[in-house]
Amino acid sequence: MTKKQEPQKGNSKTDDLNQNTENGRGHAMTTNQGLKINDDTNSLKAGERGATLLEDFILREKITHFDHERIPERIVHARGSGAHGVFKVYDDSLKKYTKAAFLTDPSRETPLFTRFSTVAGFRGSADVPRDVRGFAVKFYTEEGNYDLVGNNMPVFFIQDAIKFPDLIHAVKPEPHNEIPQAASAHNTFWDFVSLSPETMHNIMWLMSDRAIPRSLRMMEGFGIHTFRLINEEGKSHFVKFHWKPLLGTHSVVWDEALKINGQDPDFHRRDLFEAIESGAFPEWELGVQIVPEEDEHNFDFDLLDPTKLIPEEIVPVQKVGKMTLNRNPQNFFAETEQIAFHPGHLVPGIDFTNDPLLQGRLFSYTDTQLSRLGGPNFHEIPINRPITPIHNNQRDGIARMEINTGKTSYHPNSISQGDPRQAKVSEGGFASYQERVDANKVRARSKSFMDFFSQPKLFYNSLSEPEQSHVVEAFCFELGKVDMPEIRQRVVNLLSKVDGALAKKVADGLGLAVKKPEEPINHQFGADANPQDYQPVKVTPTLKESPALSMVNTIKGSIKTRQIAFLAADGVDSKSLSIMKDALESEGAVVKIIAPRSGFIKDSSGNEVKVDHSILTFSSVLVDAIYVPSGEKSINTLKQTPKVIHFLDEAFLHCKAIAADDEASELVKITYIAKYLNKNLEKQIDNGLLLGSISDKNFSENFIKAVGNHRFFEREKEGKIPA
Ligand code: HDD
C-alpha cells in the first residue's frame, strides 16, 4: 500500500472552507441556539409513561431539522463522487492564445474540486451501469471560478439544447412504473434514439467499453463543445479541452459491471476515496486542441456541432498542465452534493462559441440550482464560493449569509462614490468576445450538422476486434431489453448507415434482418420545416481510423493501486505469500488476502496472517488480478471451496491476470479454465495465465507485467467460460 500522505494544507480554498468547518470532539452537545443539552435520549413527557409535551423544543428542533435533511437530487448526474485537488500549468506556452492566468502562469497552483457522476441513475444508484460519466471541474482561480463541465466521452447525443429534456425523459425510468433504474436498456430510450440519428455517435461510445470504466481515476474527460481562448490582444482561437489520466483509460467488461453493481454498488466511489486516502493521488493532464479562427471551415464537420470530435491525428492534443486530486471531502453533503457547476462560469481568456447545445446549457445550470439548492444564494455555500471577494448590488433572498453593509445597492450611485465600480478589461474586467453576427432570427439547424454517420463509423473502425465485439454485444443486450420489435428494427436500420457488418451482427443477435428504411429517418424537425432539409447528408471523411479512439493504445504498464486478490487458507506457504506480496506492493499494487473465513489464517511457519475478506463477502469482480500462493494444506482447502473455483473461473472469463505458484496449479486444473479450453495447462494459454514457481524471479516480474497489461481479451476468441 502506498504510504499515506498528509492532505495538502493551507491552499486558498482549503483556508476558505476551514472558516465553516465544525467538529464536536471535546465539546458539549448544544441546540442550534447554542444551549447545552442535558438529555438527548428522552423526550419531555407528562410522567414517565405519559404523552410527550408540545413544549419540548429540544425534541421539536431535532425532529424538524431531520424532516428537512433532504434536498432534491440533480435532475441528471445525481449519483456522483468528488474530491479536492490542484491544477498547475506546465509553462506559459498558451500565452499566445489566452490571457487566463491559471492556464499560463506556471507558478500558480489553482485549487479545484472535481465531481464525477453517472447520468441516468438516482442518487443512490450503483456506480457501474452502462452510462456516460460526468467529469466536472471547478477551478477556484484568482480571477473567479472557472467550471469545465464535461463528460468522459468527447461527443453528446443531441445537437440542440431544446432536445435535452426529451433525451433525459427518454433515458430516465419510464414514467408509468419508474422502471428501470440507471439503465438505458428500455423502450423509451431506444425509441428516441431510433428516431434521432444525431444520437448515433454518442450511442456508439455508450455501447463501447468507455461506458463501463474500471475506475473514475482511469477515465478521459472532455469539454465536448468547441470553446474559445482569447489572448491579451483580444484574438480568438477555437479550443477543445481534454483530460488524459496518467493511469491510462481502462474499463471493466459488461458481465463484470453487472456483478459489481450487486457486490459493491459504491465500487467507483470507494476506489476514488481509498486511492486518495492512501496517498495514491489520481492525476490527469489537461490537453488542448487549438484551431485558428481562419480554419473554422476546413473540417469535414462543423466545429459547432457537439456530436463531432476533432480527431487527434488531425489536430494533436497538446498537454499543457496537470490536475492532481489530493484530498477527500470532509462531508459528502456539504461538498460533493452541494457543489453547483455551470459551463457559464468563465474567467477572462475563455469564452463560448455558438454551439446550440452549449448556448442552452448556459441557461439551465443556474436555473436548476434554484430548486435544488433552494434559492439564489447558492453561490454563498462554502464549496461554491470563489476565493476572490464578491462585490455587487445583488441583495437578500432566502438564506442570505453575507451582511452587505453600506447605504447603496444600485449602480450608478454617488452616495458610495460609485462603488462597487466596474472593472476595465485591463483591470481584469470580463468582456465578451465580439463575434460578428449578421443573420435572420430562425428556428432551424444548419445543414452542416446533418452528417450523422461518418464519425460513428470512424469510432467503430478505430476499435480493436475485442472492443468491436463488445459493442455488438452491448447493442444486443440493450435492444434485447426493448420489447417493441419496431424500435429494434429502426435502430438496426440506423446502424446499417454506420457499418453494414455491425448492423448485420446486431440484427443476427436480435433475430432481425437489416431493412432499408422507407421513410425519412430523421424525425427531428419543426412542423412546417421541409423534412428533406433534415435528412442525413453523406460526407466522405478524411480519416478512416483514429488510433487515439481505441483503449488499446492507452497508457499501460503501471500496476499502481491495482487490487490483487491472494486466495489462501490455513497452511499457506509463507514465502510464496510474502515474496509475491512484497513484489506487488513495491510497485504500488494493493494486496487483499481472501480466505474461506474471516479473521486470521495460519501460514506454513505458524504465523497469523490477517484475512482482508472472507470469500463469502468478496468476489473476483472487485479485483484486477488473482494470485494463488502454494502450500499443500491451503490448496486442499481451497479445492473444496466451490466459491474459490468460481472466483478463478470468473476472473478468467473477465480476462484478468491469474498466477498460481507450484501446487496451486492443481487448483487451476479443477476449474473450467482447464476443462473449457481443453488444453494442457502446463503450457501457457496466454501471458495472463501464469503457472510457475515463486523461486523463479521471472514469475513475479511476469505477473506484474500481466497485471499492467490490464486484460487479455484474446481469451474471448476461445469462447467464454460459464461463470
Ligand atoms: Fe448537463 C448537470 C455535463 C448537456 C442540464 N451536466 C451536469 C453535470 C455534468 C454535465 C458533468 C453534473 C455536474 C455536477 O457534478 O454537479 N451536460 C453535461 C455535458 C453536456 C450537458 C458534457 C453536453 C455537452 N446539460 C446539458 C444540456 C442541459 C444540461 C444540454 C440542458 C439544457 N446538466 C444540466 C442540469 C444539471 C446538469 C439539469 C443537473 C444538475 C446540475 O445541472 O447542476 O442543469
Coordinates of N, CA, C and O in Angstrom, one line a residue, residues 484-538:
M484 N -40.4 -3.7 -27.9 CA -41.2 -3.4 -29.1 C -40.4 -3.6 -30.4 O -39.4 -2.9 -30.6
P485 N -40.7 -4.6 -31.2 CA -39.9 -5.0 -32.3 C -39.6 -3.9 -33.3 O -38.5 -3.8 -33.9
E486 N -40.6 -3.0 -33.4 CA -40.4 -1.9 -34.4 C -39.3 -1.0 -34.0 O -38.6 -0.4 -34.9
I487 N -39.1 -0.8 -32.7 CA -38.0 0.1 -32.2 C -36.6 -0.6 -32.5 O -35.7 0.0 -33.1
R488 N -36.5 -1.9 -32.2 CA -35.3 -2.6 -32.5 C -35.0 -2.5 -34.0 O -33.8 -2.3 -34.4
Q489 N -36.0 -2.7 -34.8 CA -35.8 -2.7 -36.2 C -35.2 -1.3 -36.7 O -34.3 -1.2 -37.5
R490 N -35.8 -0.2 -36.1 CA -35.4 1.1 -36.6 C -33.9 1.3 -36.2 O -33.2 2.0 -36.9
V491 N -33.5 0.8 -35.0 CA -32.1 1.0 -34.5 C -31.2 0.2 -35.5 O -30.2 0.8 -35.9
V492 N -31.6 -1.0 -35.8 CA -30.7 -1.8 -36.7 C -30.6 -1.0 -38.1 O -29.5 -1.0 -38.6
N493 N -31.7 -0.5 -38.5 CA -31.6 0.3 -39.8 C -30.7 1.4 -39.7 O -29.9 1.7 -40.6
L494 N -30.7 2.1 -38.6 CA -29.8 3.3 -38.4 C -28.4 2.7 -38.4 O -27.5 3.3 -39.0
L495 N -28.2 1.6 -37.7 CA -26.8 1.0 -37.6 C -26.3 0.7 -38.9 O -25.1 0.8 -39.2
S496 N -27.2 0.3 -39.8 CA -26.7 -0.1 -41.2 C -26.1 1.1 -41.9 O -25.3 0.9 -42.8
K497 N -26.5 2.3 -41.5 CA -25.9 3.5 -42.0 C -24.5 3.7 -41.5 O -23.7 4.4 -42.1
V498 N -24.2 3.2 -40.3 CA -22.9 3.4 -39.7 C -22.0 2.3 -40.2 O -20.9 2.7 -40.7
D499 N -22.4 1.1 -40.2 CA -21.5 0.0 -40.6 C -22.4 -1.2 -40.9 O -23.0 -1.7 -40.0
G500 N -22.3 -1.7 -42.1 CA -23.2 -2.8 -42.6 C -22.9 -4.1 -41.8 O -23.8 -4.7 -41.3
A501 N -21.6 -4.4 -41.5 CA -21.3 -5.6 -40.8 C -21.8 -5.5 -39.4 O -22.3 -6.5 -38.8
L502 N -21.6 -4.4 -38.8 CA -22.1 -4.2 -37.4 C -23.6 -4.4 -37.3 O -24.1 -5.1 -36.5
A503 N -24.3 -3.8 -38.3 CA -25.8 -3.9 -38.3 C -26.2 -5.3 -38.4 O -27.1 -5.8 -37.8
K504 N -25.5 -6.0 -39.3 CA -25.8 -7.4 -39.6 C -25.6 -8.3 -38.3 O -26.5 -9.1 -37.9
K505 N -24.5 -8.0 -37.6 CA -24.2 -8.8 -36.4 C -25.3 -8.6 -35.3 O -25.8 -9.5 -34.6
V506 N -25.7 -7.3 -35.2 CA -26.7 -6.9 -34.2 C -28.0 -7.5 -34.6 O -28.7 -8.1 -33.8
A507 N -28.3 -7.4 -35.9 CA -29.6 -8.0 -36.4 C -29.6 -9.5 -36.1 O -30.6 -10.0 -35.6
D508 N -28.5 -10.1 -36.4 CA -28.5 -11.6 -36.1 C -28.7 -11.9 -34.7 O -29.5 -12.8 -34.3
G509 N -28.1 -11.1 -33.8 CA -28.3 -11.3 -32.4 C -29.7 -11.1 -31.9 O -30.2 -11.7 -30.9
L510 N -30.4 -10.3 -32.7 CA -31.8 -10.0 -32.3 C -32.8 -10.8 -33.1 O -34.1 -10.6 -32.9
G511 N -32.3 -11.6 -34.0 CA -33.2 -12.3 -34.9 C -34.0 -11.4 -35.9 O -35.1 -11.7 -36.2
L512 N -33.3 -10.4 -36.4 CA -33.9 -9.5 -37.3 C -33.1 -9.5 -38.6 O -32.0 -10.0 -38.7
A513 N -33.7 -8.8 -39.6 CA -33.0 -8.6 -40.9 C -32.7 -7.1 -41.0 O -33.4 -6.3 -40.4
V514 N -31.6 -6.7 -41.7 CA -31.4 -5.3 -41.9 C -32.3 -4.9 -43.1 O -32.2 -5.4 -44.1
K515 N -33.1 -3.9 -42.8 CA -34.0 -3.5 -43.8 C -33.7 -2.0 -44.2 O -33.2 -1.3 -43.4
K516 N -34.0 -1.7 -45.4 CA -33.8 -0.3 -45.9 C -35.0 0.5 -45.3 O -36.1 0.1 -45.5
P517 N -34.7 1.6 -44.6 CA -35.8 2.4 -44.1 C -36.6 3.0 -45.3 O -36.0 3.5 -46.2
E518 N -37.9 3.0 -45.2 CA -38.7 3.5 -46.4 C -39.0 5.0 -46.2 O -39.1 5.8 -47.1
E519 N -39.1 5.4 -44.9 CA -39.4 6.8 -44.7 C -38.2 7.6 -44.3 O -37.2 7.0 -43.9
P520 N -38.2 8.9 -44.3 CA -37.1 9.7 -43.8 C -36.8 9.3 -42.4 O -37.6 9.1 -41.6
I521 N -35.5 9.1 -42.1 CA -35.1 8.5 -40.8 C -34.9 9.6 -39.8 O -34.9 9.3 -38.6
N522 N -34.7 10.8 -40.1 CA -34.6 11.8 -39.1 C -36.0 12.4 -38.8 O -36.7 12.8 -39.7
H523 N -36.4 12.3 -37.6 CA -37.8 12.8 -37.2 C -37.7 14.1 -36.4 O -38.7 14.5 -35.8
Q524 N -36.5 14.7 -36.4 CA -36.4 15.9 -35.6 C -36.3 17.1 -36.4 O -35.3 17.6 -36.9
F525 N -37.5 17.7 -36.7 CA -37.6 19.0 -37.3 C -39.0 19.6 -37.0 O -39.9 18.8 -36.6
G526 N -39.1 20.9 -37.2 CA -40.4 21.5 -36.9 C -41.5 21.2 -37.9 O -41.3 20.6 -39.0
A527 N -42.7 21.5 -37.4 CA -43.9 21.0 -38.2 C -44.0 21.6 -39.6 O -44.5 20.9 -40.5
D528 N -43.5 22.8 -39.8 CA -43.5 23.4 -41.1 C -42.2 23.3 -41.9 O -42.1 23.9 -43.0
A529 N -41.2 22.6 -41.3 CA -39.9 22.5 -42.0 C -40.0 21.5 -43.1 O -40.9 20.7 -43.2
N530 N -39.1 21.6 -44.0 CA -39.0 20.7 -45.1 C -38.2 19.5 -44.6 O -37.0 19.7 -44.4
P531 N -38.8 18.3 -44.5 CA -38.0 17.2 -44.0 C -36.7 16.9 -44.7 O -35.8 16.5 -44.1
Q532 N -36.7 17.2 -46.0 CA -35.5 16.9 -46.8 C -34.3 17.7 -46.3 O -33.2 17.3 -46.4
D533 N -34.6 18.9 -45.7 CA -33.5 19.7 -45.2 C -32.9 19.1 -43.9 O -31.8 19.5 -43.5
Y534 N -33.5 18.1 -43.4 CA -33.0 17.5 -42.1 C -32.5 16.1 -42.3 O -32.2 15.4 -41.4
Q535 N -32.5 15.6 -43.5 CA -32.1 14.2 -43.7 C -30.6 14.1 -43.8 O -29.9 15.1 -44.1
P536 N -30.0 13.0 -43.4 CA -28.6 12.8 -43.3 C -27.9 13.2 -44.7 O -28.4 12.8 -45.7
V537 N -26.8 13.9 -44.5 CA -26.0 14.1 -45.8 C -24.8 13.2 -45.7 O -24.3 12.9 -44.6
K538 N -24.4 12.7 -46.8 CA -23.2 11.8 -46.8 C -21.9 12.6 -47.0 O -21.8 13.5 -47.8

